[in-house]
XYZ file of C-alpha atoms in Angstrom:
252
model
C 59.584 12.505 54.385
C 59.255 8.980 55.792
C 58.558 10.311 59.286
C 55.655 12.556 58.252
C 52.058 11.596 59.027
C 48.820 12.759 57.389
C 45.161 12.261 58.184
C 43.042 12.236 55.014
C 39.251 12.404 55.275
C 36.700 11.576 52.593
C 38.290 8.316 51.467
C 35.988 5.536 50.280
C 35.835 5.129 46.482
C 38.992 4.349 44.524
C 37.964 6.874 41.863
C 37.539 9.646 44.441
C 39.766 12.606 45.248
C 40.482 11.295 48.752
C 41.887 8.047 47.373
C 44.019 9.946 44.840
C 45.407 12.132 47.629
C 46.192 9.038 49.684
C 48.048 7.361 46.800
C 50.016 10.531 46.036
C 51.096 11.206 49.611
C 51.951 7.536 50.154
C 54.188 7.650 47.079
C 56.068 10.520 48.731
C 56.632 8.468 51.872
C 53.889 9.846 54.119
C 52.407 7.534 56.725
C 48.625 7.744 56.544
C 45.473 7.422 58.575
C 42.532 7.431 56.191
C 38.888 7.866 57.054
C 35.555 8.007 55.302
C 31.968 6.813 55.369
C 31.495 4.276 52.548
C 27.812 3.768 53.321
C 27.088 7.380 52.350
C 28.414 6.754 48.847
C 26.569 3.448 48.653
C 23.279 5.303 49.195
C 23.934 7.817 46.391
C 22.809 7.456 42.748
C 26.406 7.058 41.579
C 26.909 4.119 43.966
C 29.645 3.041 46.299
C 32.790 0.968 45.878
C 32.555 -2.043 48.233
C 36.111 -3.165 47.477
C 37.477 0.354 47.423
C 38.932 0.664 50.909
C 40.421 -2.871 51.167
C 41.960 -2.578 47.696
C 43.358 0.876 48.393
C 44.896 -0.223 51.679
C 46.411 -3.263 49.998
C 47.972 -1.093 47.307
C 49.304 1.499 49.735
C 50.828 -0.950 52.179
C 51.001 0.360 55.714
C 48.193 2.918 55.633
C 45.440 2.450 58.178
C 41.728 3.212 57.965
C 39.010 4.183 60.416
C 35.411 4.602 59.269
C 33.927 7.706 60.889
C 30.706 9.672 60.638
C 31.600 13.342 60.922
C 28.058 14.121 62.048
C 29.375 12.923 65.408
C 30.906 15.962 67.135
C 33.439 13.717 68.859
C 34.726 12.187 65.611
C 37.235 14.895 64.564
C 39.152 14.850 67.835
C 39.007 11.049 67.952
C 40.506 10.813 64.454
C 43.353 13.168 65.312
C 44.026 11.258 68.532
C 44.000 7.959 66.633
C 46.545 9.244 64.121
C 48.852 10.295 66.939
C 48.295 7.020 68.797
C 49.180 4.929 65.746
C 52.054 6.994 64.403
C 53.313 9.126 67.278
C 52.695 12.436 65.524
C 50.500 14.232 62.978
C 51.883 16.684 60.427
C 48.992 17.258 58.021
C 45.239 17.040 57.796
C 43.717 16.932 54.312
C 39.962 17.391 54.683
C 38.487 16.038 51.448
C 35.183 14.947 53.015
C 31.928 16.503 51.834
C 28.245 15.981 52.475
C 26.136 16.848 49.443
C 22.512 16.151 48.564
C 19.931 18.028 46.507
C 18.619 21.014 48.479
C 16.699 23.252 46.054
C 15.361 26.589 47.249
C 11.642 26.320 47.956
C 11.911 22.738 49.176
C 14.553 22.996 51.871
C 14.560 20.277 54.507
C 15.856 21.755 57.785
C 17.475 18.463 58.782
C 19.370 18.311 55.482
C 20.560 21.886 55.869
C 21.843 20.989 59.326
C 23.691 17.906 58.040
C 25.524 20.002 55.452
C 26.589 22.545 58.041
C 27.594 19.955 60.614
C 29.685 17.741 58.323
C 31.150 20.376 56.027
C 31.655 23.231 58.479
C 31.556 22.080 62.098
C 33.644 18.959 61.501
C 36.210 20.983 59.556
C 36.581 23.518 62.365
C 36.844 20.772 64.982
C 39.459 18.942 62.910
C 41.486 22.150 62.721
C 41.224 22.715 66.467
C 42.169 19.144 67.359
C 45.063 19.150 64.887
C 46.440 22.422 66.251
C 46.275 21.038 69.787
C 48.124 17.859 68.786
C 50.760 19.439 66.534
C 54.126 19.635 68.253
C 56.682 19.874 65.431
C 56.754 23.691 65.442
C 56.967 23.948 61.649
C 55.880 22.123 58.518
C 52.273 21.594 59.562
C 49.665 21.519 56.816
C 45.889 21.871 56.872
C 44.388 21.497 53.401
C 40.651 22.044 52.971
C 38.426 21.502 49.931
C 35.865 23.804 48.320
C 33.728 23.784 45.164
C 34.070 27.304 43.799
C 30.922 28.899 45.191
C 32.388 32.372 44.659
C 32.447 31.761 40.932
C 28.812 30.912 40.221
C 25.529 29.771 41.768
C 24.685 26.149 42.570
C 20.876 26.321 42.800
C 20.182 22.594 43.115
C 22.625 22.084 45.975
C 22.046 25.277 47.915
C 22.973 23.946 51.358
C 26.151 22.387 49.994
C 27.145 25.621 48.250
C 26.608 27.691 51.385
C 28.468 25.213 53.595
C 31.460 25.017 51.272
C 31.559 28.808 51.016
C 31.936 28.721 54.788
C 34.899 26.362 54.386
C 36.553 28.924 52.117
C 36.027 31.590 54.751
C 37.351 29.244 57.427
C 40.587 29.148 55.418
C 40.983 32.900 55.883
C 39.944 32.794 59.536
C 42.156 29.868 60.542
C 45.348 30.772 58.703
C 46.517 33.597 61.020
C 45.607 31.501 64.052
C 47.622 28.455 63.006
C 50.607 30.035 61.262
C 52.310 30.972 64.577
C 52.295 27.247 65.387
C 53.949 26.423 62.087
C 50.772 25.219 60.333
C 49.715 26.590 56.960
C 46.032 26.555 55.972
C 44.935 26.458 52.343
C 41.862 25.429 50.395
C 41.721 23.593 47.075
C 38.910 24.223 44.611
C 39.415 21.483 41.985
C 36.493 22.436 39.716
C 34.305 19.731 38.169
C 36.182 16.504 38.780
C 35.459 13.181 37.123
C 34.718 10.886 40.047
C 32.017 8.912 38.270
C 28.974 10.784 39.530
C 27.815 12.394 36.265
C 25.580 10.740 33.684
C 27.126 10.207 30.235
C 25.061 13.089 28.867
C 26.106 15.488 31.641
C 29.703 14.335 31.362
C 29.823 15.174 27.649
C 28.081 18.518 28.112
C 30.341 19.683 30.931
C 33.495 18.534 29.128
C 32.760 21.192 26.498
C 33.171 23.877 29.152
C 36.847 23.025 29.622
C 39.295 24.530 27.104
C 41.181 21.218 27.175
C 37.988 19.311 26.407
C 38.209 17.113 29.469
C 37.097 17.102 33.075
C 39.508 17.513 35.949
C 40.784 14.249 37.384
C 41.271 13.266 41.017
C 44.993 13.159 40.318
C 44.918 16.808 39.213
C 43.675 17.715 42.685
C 46.079 15.331 44.393
C 49.105 16.911 42.710
C 48.110 20.289 44.118
C 47.695 18.777 47.574
C 51.160 17.234 47.220
C 52.616 20.678 46.541
C 50.743 22.361 49.387
C 51.997 19.669 51.771
C 55.589 20.029 50.592
C 58.335 22.253 51.974
C 58.076 24.340 48.787
C 54.702 25.655 50.014
C 55.962 26.698 53.436
C 55.160 30.402 52.827
C 51.703 29.894 51.298
C 48.758 30.193 53.667
C 45.228 31.561 53.738
C 44.688 30.861 50.040
C 41.754 29.398 48.132
C 43.296 27.999 44.960
C 41.074 27.633 41.897
C 42.647 24.725 40.035
C 40.047 23.933 37.395
C 41.752 23.999 34.007
C 40.163 27.231 32.808
C 36.621 25.902 33.324
C 33.970 28.159 31.785
C 30.573 28.218 33.416
C 28.798 29.071 30.136
C 29.506 28.119 26.544
């Protein structure tokens, strides 16, 4: 697998899913171009990780990083082109990125709704299109998207996020028959509530009770599924949204 190359979006905090995916793929010999927008995390209540990207790159050895704002419509194609420029090919895109802020019904900000749709939906579609145009191997291509389980229950405080990620799930179904003839599978991971440090101690304890195992999902849980979907063993799996959430119950 040492000749395979992946672009992973949504990488900034070491505790995040994107970083876990990067570590897991690197351990399997993938060459990586990572991207993210650390300043978005820095502006959130949970805070950023100023040393996250340099430390991650130091640990991975050989991975490269480009900060990119996926609000820019040119960014997806530029990222794909950069991966090909640096490594000569691109075999997988793992789109972990997500834009999420509070958008309660009755107080919707049109600009915030637009940001959710542009980053979570438009950028994902443009990444898929650019990847398909650059993919030349003929087989073994992988596009892995990320969702948050909107089919399984409402998310009233993050309405725009829920709607945009539901669109990502539908994009999985729409893109899979278009890309499979090129040798690219398209699947979507729903990791359930994942402990990336954003929840308060009280919320963390309350939500943990909703898991039969008594614990949250971890970034590594999601990364192991990505590893499988990017492997040759998953060559015949496409168009699937995979709920990997440890039996999470939405109500006690």
